[in-house]
Short mmCIF file of C-alpha atoms and ligand atoms in Angstrom, two decimals:
data_model
loop_
_atom_site.label_atom_id
_atom_site.label_comp_id
_atom_site.label_asym_id
_atom_site.label_seq_id
_atom_site.Cartn_x
_atom_site.Cartn_y
_atom_site.Cartn_z
CA UNK Q 208 70.88 1.91 -8.48
CA UNK Q 209 67.83 -0.04 -9.61
CA UNK Q 210 66.51 -0.46 -6.07
CA UNK Q 211 66.75 3.25 -5.26
CA UNK Q 212 63.48 4.91 -4.21
CA UNK Q 213 63.93 7.93 -6.53
CA UNK Q 214 64.57 7.89 -10.28
CA UNK Q 215 67.91 9.09 -11.64
CA UNK Q 216 67.83 12.84 -12.22
CA UNK Q 217 68.11 14.20 -15.72
CA UNK Q 218 69.38 17.68 -16.67
CA UNK Q 219 66.83 20.50 -16.24
CA UNK Q 220 66.04 20.82 -19.96
CA UNK Q 221 65.16 17.18 -20.54
CA UNK Q 222 61.85 15.33 -20.17
CA UNK Q 223 61.78 11.54 -20.45
CA UNK Q 224 58.44 10.13 -21.56
CA UNK Q 225 58.70 6.55 -20.40
CA UNK Q 226 56.45 4.44 -22.59
CA UNK Q 227 55.79 0.72 -22.64
CA UNK Q 228 57.40 -1.83 -24.95
CA UNK Q 229 55.28 -1.44 -28.07
CA UNK Q 230 56.30 2.23 -28.15
CA UNK Q 231 59.85 3.36 -27.52
CA UNK Q 232 60.50 6.07 -24.96
CA UNK Q 233 60.36 9.65 -26.21
CA UNK Q 234 62.76 12.28 -24.94
CA UNK Q 235 61.87 15.96 -25.16
CA UNK Q 236 64.79 18.39 -24.91
CA UNK Q 237 64.26 22.13 -24.39
CA UNK Q 238 66.43 24.75 -26.08
CA UNK Q 239 65.31 28.36 -25.65
CA UNK Q 240 61.81 28.63 -27.11
CA UNK Q 241 62.26 25.44 -29.13
CA UNK Q 242 62.20 21.74 -28.35
CA UNK Q 243 63.60 18.59 -29.96
CA UNK Q 244 62.05 15.15 -29.52
CA UNK Q 245 64.05 11.94 -29.82
CA UNK Q 246 62.04 8.96 -31.17
CA UNK Q 247 58.27 8.85 -31.64
CA UNK Q 248 56.90 5.45 -30.54
CA UNK Q 249 54.60 3.03 -32.37
CA UNK Q 250 52.00 4.23 -34.89
CA UNK Q 251 49.06 2.91 -32.87
CA UNK Q 252 50.00 5.22 -29.98
CA UNK Q 253 50.69 8.30 -32.10
CA UNK Q 254 47.79 10.40 -30.76
CA UNK Q 255 48.96 9.92 -27.18
CA UNK Q 256 52.55 10.58 -28.25
CA UNK Q 257 51.56 13.92 -29.79
CA UNK Q 258 49.70 14.89 -26.60
CA UNK Q 259 52.58 13.83 -24.32
CA UNK Q 260 55.23 15.57 -26.44
CA UNK Q 261 53.16 18.76 -26.67
CA UNK Q 262 52.80 18.83 -22.89
CA UNK Q 263 56.49 18.04 -22.28
CA UNK Q 264 57.56 20.92 -24.57
CA UNK Q 265 56.03 23.23 -21.92
CA UNK Q 266 54.98 25.96 -24.31
CA UNK Q 267 57.95 25.66 -26.64
CA UNK Q 268 57.74 24.98 -30.37
CA UNK Q 269 58.62 21.37 -31.23
CA UNK Q 270 60.87 22.18 -34.17
CA UNK Q 271 62.84 18.98 -34.59
CA UNK Q 272 62.42 15.21 -34.35
CA UNK Q 273 65.54 13.06 -34.23
CA UNK Q 274 65.45 9.26 -34.59
CA UNK Q 275 67.95 6.79 -33.21
CA UNK Q 276 66.96 4.19 -35.82
CA UNK Q 277 63.99 3.49 -38.03
CA UNK Q 278 62.23 0.54 -36.40
CA UNK Q 279 58.44 0.83 -36.21
CA UNK Q 280 58.41 1.33 -32.43
CA UNK Q 281 60.75 4.34 -32.76
CA UNK Q 282 59.39 6.12 -35.86
CA UNK Q 283 55.68 5.20 -35.78
CA UNK Q 284 54.71 8.67 -34.53
CA UNK Q 285 56.94 10.58 -36.97
CA UNK Q 286 54.18 11.44 -39.44
CA UNK Q 287 51.75 12.45 -36.67
CA UNK Q 288 54.33 14.60 -34.86
CA UNK Q 289 55.21 16.34 -38.11
CA UNK Q 290 51.52 16.98 -38.82
CA UNK Q 291 50.99 18.35 -35.31
CA UNK Q 292 54.11 20.48 -34.96
CA UNK Q 293 55.55 20.89 -38.51
CA UNK Q 294 58.87 19.70 -37.08
CA UNK Q 295 61.92 18.77 -39.14
CA UNK Q 296 62.75 15.02 -39.14
CA UNK Q 297 66.34 13.82 -38.95
CA UNK Q 298 67.16 10.11 -39.35
CA UNK Q 299 70.40 8.10 -39.44
CA UNK Q 300 72.05 8.45 -42.81
CA UNK Q 301 72.13 4.69 -43.34
CA UNK Q 302 68.33 4.53 -43.31
CA UNK Q 303 67.75 7.41 -45.73
CA UNK Q 304 67.30 5.34 -48.91
CA UNK Q 305 65.01 2.82 -47.21
CA UNK Q 306 62.84 5.58 -45.76
CA UNK Q 307 62.74 7.60 -48.98
CA UNK Q 308 61.63 4.51 -50.95
CA UNK Q 309 59.64 3.23 -47.95
CA UNK Q 310 61.16 -0.20 -48.39
CA UNK Q 311 59.10 -2.25 -45.92
CA UNK Q 312 61.45 -5.22 -46.07
CA UNK Q 313 64.57 -3.17 -45.39
CA UNK Q 314 62.75 -1.33 -42.59
CA UNK Q 315 62.13 -4.70 -40.86
CA UNK Q 316 58.39 -4.19 -41.20
CA UNK Q 317 57.09 -6.59 -43.79
CA UNK Q 318 58.13 -9.85 -42.18
CA UNK Q 319 57.24 -8.94 -38.61
CA UNK Q 320 53.56 -8.17 -39.07
CA UNK Q 321 54.18 -4.62 -37.86
CA UNK Q 322 52.49 -1.44 -38.98
CA UNK Q 323 53.79 2.04 -39.54
CA UNK Q 324 52.87 5.34 -41.20
CA UNK Q 325 55.04 6.55 -43.99
CA UNK Q 326 56.91 9.79 -43.39
CA UNK Q 327 59.43 11.90 -45.26
CA UNK Q 328 62.68 12.82 -43.58
CA UNK Q 329 64.18 16.29 -43.99
CA UNK Q 330 67.79 15.47 -43.22
CA UNK Q 331 70.17 12.81 -41.97
CA UNK Q 332 72.68 12.34 -39.18
CA UNK Q 333 75.94 10.41 -39.25
CA UNK Q 334 78.33 9.21 -36.58
CA UNK Q 335 80.48 12.18 -35.58
CA UNK Q 336 77.73 14.78 -36.09
CA UNK Q 337 76.95 17.02 -33.14
CA UNK Q 338 73.57 18.32 -32.00
CA UNK Q 339 72.59 20.95 -29.46
CA UNK Q 340 69.63 19.68 -27.43
CA UNK Q 341 68.40 20.44 -23.93
CA UNK Q 342 71.24 22.85 -23.21
CA UNK Q 343 73.82 20.18 -23.96
CA UNK Q 344 76.09 19.21 -26.84
CA UNK Q 345 75.40 15.70 -28.10
CA UNK Q 346 77.62 13.55 -30.28
CA UNK Q 347 76.09 10.96 -32.61
CA UNK Q 348 77.84 7.58 -32.31
CA UNK Q 349 77.42 4.51 -34.52
CA UNK Q 350 75.80 1.65 -32.60
CA UNK Q 351 75.33 -1.33 -34.94
CA UNK Q 352 74.11 -4.69 -33.61
CA UNK Q 353 70.35 -4.53 -33.02
CA UNK Q 354 70.19 -2.37 -36.15
CA UNK Q 355 73.20 -1.82 -38.39
CA UNK Q 356 72.42 1.86 -38.97
CA UNK Q 357 71.43 2.86 -35.44
CA UNK Q 358 72.90 5.92 -33.83
CA UNK Q 359 73.12 6.65 -30.11
CA UNK Q 360 73.61 10.14 -28.69
CA UNK Q 361 76.20 11.03 -26.06
CA UNK Q 362 76.46 14.21 -23.97
CA UNK Q 363 79.97 14.22 -22.44
CA UNK Q 364 79.48 17.12 -20.00
CA UNK Q 365 76.40 15.49 -18.49
CA UNK Q 366 77.94 11.98 -18.87
CA UNK Q 367 74.65 10.93 -20.41
CA UNK Q 368 73.86 8.46 -23.20
CA UNK Q 369 70.66 8.03 -25.21
CA UNK Q 370 71.27 4.37 -25.97
CA UNK Q 371 68.21 3.39 -28.08
CA UNK Q 372 68.03 -0.43 -28.33
CA UNK Q 373 71.79 -0.96 -28.20
CA UNK Q 374 71.80 -1.12 -24.38
CA UNK Q 375 68.92 -1.53 -21.95
CA UNK Q 376 69.09 -1.94 -18.20
CA UNK Q 377 68.62 -5.65 -18.78
CA UNK Q 378 69.67 -6.57 -22.29
CA UNK Q 379 69.29 -5.04 -25.74
CA UNK Q 380 67.02 -5.26 -28.78
CA UNK Q 381 66.74 -8.36 -30.99
CA UNK Q 382 69.84 -8.89 -33.12
CA UNK Q 383 67.97 -8.62 -36.43
CA UNK Q 384 71.10 -8.49 -38.62
CA UNK Q 385 71.95 -12.07 -37.56
CA UNK Q 386 68.88 -13.23 -39.52
CA UNK Q 387 69.89 -11.41 -42.67
CA UNK Q 388 73.43 -12.75 -42.92
CA UNK Q 389 75.04 -9.78 -41.16
CA UNK Q 390 77.29 -9.94 -38.08
CA UNK Q 391 74.83 -8.72 -35.44
CA UNK Q 392 76.52 -10.47 -32.52
CA UNK Q 393 79.97 -9.22 -33.32
CA UNK Q 394 78.91 -5.64 -34.02
CA UNK Q 395 76.72 -5.59 -30.89
CA UNK Q 396 79.79 -6.59 -28.87
CA UNK Q 397 81.85 -3.84 -30.51
CA UNK Q 398 79.08 -1.36 -29.72
CA UNK Q 399 79.18 -2.41 -26.04
CA UNK Q 400 82.97 -1.98 -26.11
CA UNK Q 401 82.48 1.52 -27.53
CA UNK Q 402 79.95 2.40 -24.81
CA UNK Q 403 82.17 0.92 -22.10
CA UNK Q 404 84.90 3.41 -23.04
CA UNK Q 405 82.64 6.45 -22.61
CA UNK Q 406 82.81 8.53 -19.45
CA UNK Q 407 79.24 7.76 -18.45
CA UNK Q 408 76.96 8.18 -15.47
CA UNK Q 409 73.42 7.77 -16.78
CA UNK Q 410 71.79 5.90 -19.65
CA UNK Q 411 68.40 6.69 -21.18
CA UNK Q 412 67.43 3.51 -23.01
CA UNK Q 413 64.91 3.10 -25.83
CA UNK Q 414 62.64 1.16 -23.46
CA UNK Q 415 62.40 1.19 -19.65
CA UNK Q 416 63.47 3.75 -17.06
CA UNK Q 417 66.68 5.75 -17.21
CA UNK Q 418 69.39 4.05 -15.15
CA UNK Q 419 72.75 4.70 -13.51
CA UNK Q 420 75.70 2.38 -12.96
CA UNK Q 421 76.08 1.60 -16.67
CA UNK Q 422 78.80 -0.99 -15.91
CA UNK Q 423 76.18 -3.29 -14.45
CA UNK Q 424 73.96 -3.06 -17.52
CA UNK Q 425 77.00 -3.52 -19.75
CA UNK Q 426 77.99 -6.65 -17.88
CA UNK Q 427 74.50 -8.10 -18.23
CA UNK Q 428 74.53 -7.29 -21.95
CA UNK Q 429 77.97 -8.88 -22.41
CA UNK Q 430 76.75 -11.97 -20.55
CA UNK Q 431 73.70 -12.26 -22.78
CA UNK Q 432 75.80 -11.87 -25.93
CA UNK Q 433 78.10 -14.59 -24.64
CA UNK Q 434 75.12 -16.87 -24.00
CA UNK Q 435 73.85 -16.20 -27.54
CA UNK Q 436 77.29 -16.89 -29.00
CA UNK Q 437 77.54 -20.21 -27.14
CA UNK Q 438 74.00 -21.31 -27.96
CA UNK Q 439 72.44 -19.92 -31.10
CA UNK Q 440 69.10 -21.43 -30.07
CA UNK Q 441 68.93 -18.82 -27.30
CA UNK Q 442 69.38 -16.03 -29.82
CA UNK Q 443 66.67 -17.50 -32.06
CA UNK Q 444 64.21 -18.10 -29.20
CA UNK Q 445 64.77 -14.53 -27.99
CA UNK Q 446 63.90 -13.16 -31.43
CA UNK Q 447 60.80 -15.35 -31.70
CA UNK Q 448 59.62 -14.40 -28.21
CA UNK Q 449 60.02 -10.68 -28.93
CA UNK Q 450 58.25 -10.91 -32.31
CA UNK Q 451 55.26 -12.82 -30.92
CA UNK Q 452 54.85 -10.65 -27.82
CA UNK Q 453 55.21 -7.45 -29.89
CA UNK Q 454 52.55 -8.75 -32.28
CA UNK Q 455 50.16 -9.57 -29.43
CA UNK Q 456 50.72 -6.13 -27.86
CA UNK Q 457 49.86 -4.62 -31.23
CA UNK Q 458 46.75 -6.62 -32.13
CA UNK Q 459 45.61 -7.53 -28.60
CA UNK Q 460 44.91 -11.20 -29.27
CA UNK Q 461 45.46 -13.83 -31.96
CA UNK Q 462 44.82 -17.48 -32.76
CA UNK Q 463 47.48 -20.13 -33.19
CA UNK Q 464 47.25 -20.30 -37.01
CA UNK Q 465 47.86 -16.55 -37.11
CA UNK Q 466 51.06 -17.01 -35.12
CA UNK Q 467 52.17 -19.87 -37.39
CA UNK Q 468 51.57 -17.60 -40.37
CA UNK Q 469 53.52 -14.77 -38.74
CA UNK Q 470 56.45 -17.13 -38.08
CA UNK Q 471 56.36 -18.50 -41.61
CA UNK Q 472 56.64 -15.05 -43.18
CA UNK Q 473 59.19 -13.72 -40.68
CA UNK Q 474 62.93 -13.36 -41.21
CA UNK Q 475 63.27 -15.96 -38.42
CA UNK Q 476 61.45 -18.76 -40.30
CA UNK Q 477 64.57 -20.63 -41.45
CA UNK Q 478 66.29 -20.31 -38.09
CA UNK Q 479 63.14 -21.54 -36.32
CA UNK Q 480 62.90 -24.57 -38.63
CA UNK Q 481 66.54 -25.45 -38.01
CA UNK Q 482 66.12 -25.07 -34.27
CA UNK Q 483 62.88 -27.00 -33.76
CA UNK Q 484 63.07 -29.40 -36.75
CA UNK Q 485 59.27 -29.51 -36.95
CA UNK Q 486 56.69 -28.29 -39.47
CA UNK Q 487 55.69 -24.66 -38.91
CA UNK Q 488 52.30 -25.23 -37.23
CA UNK Q 489 53.99 -27.54 -34.72
CA UNK Q 490 56.75 -24.98 -34.12
CA UNK Q 491 54.13 -22.30 -33.43
CA UNK Q 492 52.33 -24.60 -31.01
CA UNK Q 493 55.55 -25.44 -29.17
CA UNK Q 494 56.66 -21.81 -29.04
CA UNK Q 495 53.30 -20.54 -27.82
CA UNK Q 496 53.23 -23.22 -25.11
CA UNK Q 497 56.72 -22.21 -23.98
CA UNK Q 498 55.78 -18.52 -23.95
CA UNK Q 499 52.58 -19.20 -21.98
CA UNK Q 500 54.64 -21.23 -19.51
CA UNK Q 501 57.07 -18.35 -19.15
CA UNK Q 502 54.20 -15.90 -18.54
CA UNK Q 503 54.93 -13.97 -21.73
CA UNK Q 504 51.40 -14.52 -23.05
CA UNK Q 505 48.18 -16.03 -21.82
CA UNK Q 506 45.86 -18.53 -23.50
CA UNK Q 507 42.09 -18.34 -22.92
CA UNK Q 508 39.30 -19.95 -24.92
CA UNK Q 509 41.70 -20.96 -27.68
CA UNK Q 510 42.96 -17.39 -28.17
CA UNK Q 511 46.33 -15.94 -27.26
CA UNK Q 512 46.49 -12.69 -25.37
CA UNK Q 513 49.17 -10.18 -24.51
CA UNK Q 514 49.86 -10.06 -20.75
CA UNK S 99 61.50 -0.09 -8.54
CA UNK S 100 57.75 0.31 -9.13
CA UNK S 101 56.60 -1.28 -12.36
CA UNK S 102 54.94 1.02 -14.89
CA UNK S 103 51.16 0.43 -15.14
CA UNK S 104 51.41 0.79 -18.95
CA UNK S 105 49.89 -2.20 -20.77
CA UNK S 106 50.70 -0.91 -24.26
CA UNK S 107 47.19 0.29 -25.11
CA UNK S 108 48.27 3.96 -24.90
CA UNK S 109 45.13 5.68 -26.16
CA UNK S 110 43.40 8.41 -24.20
CA UNK S 111 39.66 8.49 -23.57
CA UNK S 112 38.92 12.09 -24.52
CA UNK S 113 35.99 12.76 -22.15
CA UNK S 114 37.33 10.87 -19.15
CA UNK S 115 40.89 12.10 -19.63
CA UNK S 116 42.47 8.74 -18.83
CA UNK S 117 44.36 6.16 -20.86
CA UNK S 118 42.10 3.33 -22.01
CA UNK S 119 44.75 0.81 -20.96
CA UNK S 120 46.29 1.98 -17.69
CA UNK S 121 43.70 4.55 -16.52
CA UNK S 122 46.38 7.17 -15.85
CA UNK S 123 45.90 10.81 -16.83
CA UNK S 124 48.20 12.39 -19.44
CA UNK S 125 49.97 14.23 -16.60
CA UNK S 126 50.56 10.99 -14.69
CA UNK S 127 51.94 9.26 -17.78
CA UNK S 128 54.13 12.22 -18.74
CA UNK S 129 55.55 12.71 -15.25
CA UNK S 130 55.93 9.01 -14.41
CA UNK S 131 59.70 8.91 -15.04
CA UNK S 132 60.32 11.73 -12.54
CA UNK S 133 58.26 10.36 -9.65
CA UNK S 134 59.80 8.81 -6.55
CA UNK S 135 58.59 5.28 -5.79
CA UNK S 136 56.11 6.44 -3.15
CA UNK S 137 54.40 8.68 -5.73
CA UNK S 138 54.52 5.95 -8.39
CA UNK S 139 52.74 3.61 -6.00
CA UNK S 140 50.11 6.26 -5.26
CA UNK S 141 49.52 6.92 -9.00
CA UNK S 142 49.26 3.19 -9.73
CA UNK S 143 46.74 2.73 -6.90
CA UNK S 144 44.63 5.68 -8.03
CA UNK S 145 44.65 4.37 -11.59
CA UNK S 146 43.47 0.97 -10.36
CA UNK S 147 40.71 2.65 -8.35
CA UNK S 148 39.61 4.48 -11.51
CA UNK S 149 39.62 1.21 -13.44
CA UNK S 150 37.33 -0.33 -10.81
CA UNK S 151 35.02 2.69 -10.80
CA UNK S 152 34.87 3.33 -14.58
CA UNK S 153 34.88 -0.29 -15.69
CA UNK S 154 36.21 -1.60 -19.00
CA UNK S 155 36.85 0.95 -21.75
CA UNK S 156 36.60 0.07 -25.40
CA UNK S 157 40.04 -0.20 -26.94
CA UNK S 158 39.77 1.70 -30.20
ZN1 LIG B 1004 64.79 -1.14 -32.63
#
């Protein structure tokens, strides 16, 4: 219950490191004298991630890092964690070629103005694979939608799901595939259907606190998908809002021409032009005004700031 | 629910032992998800008091 005074309890061998929005959450799972960490946050925060993960391992060796998907806010600390702990890195099989070649376009990096540090993975995971982490057996499940290759991890005995950006307490991650000609909306809905069929008590999302009553979050996510399906402008505006606020969180502040440039180079440029029917600088101005009005960013002395 | 004080700066100041963005210690950040709301409120207030006392920290 979101209004409850105490957070939902996780099994004894799990530590949830709740981060902000630029970095994903990290989950540290104890197993004997070893520990596994799920997702590593954004590159800019890597030093703090290493310190937090080391502390959460509580004297254990961090031997393994598992990623849900390979977006910059989930793998940005991979290289630093591997340097610090010499851990093995496992990524979803569908991302293996992109990571091995470090294809910045395929990794959704190039067009979003995001940074990362290159890493080498040691192995891959596919839907159906099982993992022992934190004294529990976890099953990898395919969760396309936000990212076509994303995996989520499900522990049936604890009725627990590590949901990455497929399901948050209020929503889900940007439907990137929709901007590359892939069926993001449809697959996201199928992923929600898959999650709805799980025997589930608690969800640990990629961002935000762990939450119970997954049916409520599922309903909100279904409602948002429905709103996106009925009005594509909503889907586009959501993507633009997330990209601009992520960028401002990363760089701290920017000027309007910088945002216009970001938009122009982004995978959302065509969709934004079709939606606003204005030249790009005017689109940026309109968007930034809307976002300031919505309290998503703040304008001071001609510069735009993260709030 | 008590909102997290994190403002996405997430870099520690080595000597002071607090985050340059939210002024929480590593322990307070790491344990945040386990704290009941009363404790979260206390941590957030103490972090704000540190911010007032220490003043702005360079974001490197
Ligand atoms: Zn993502």
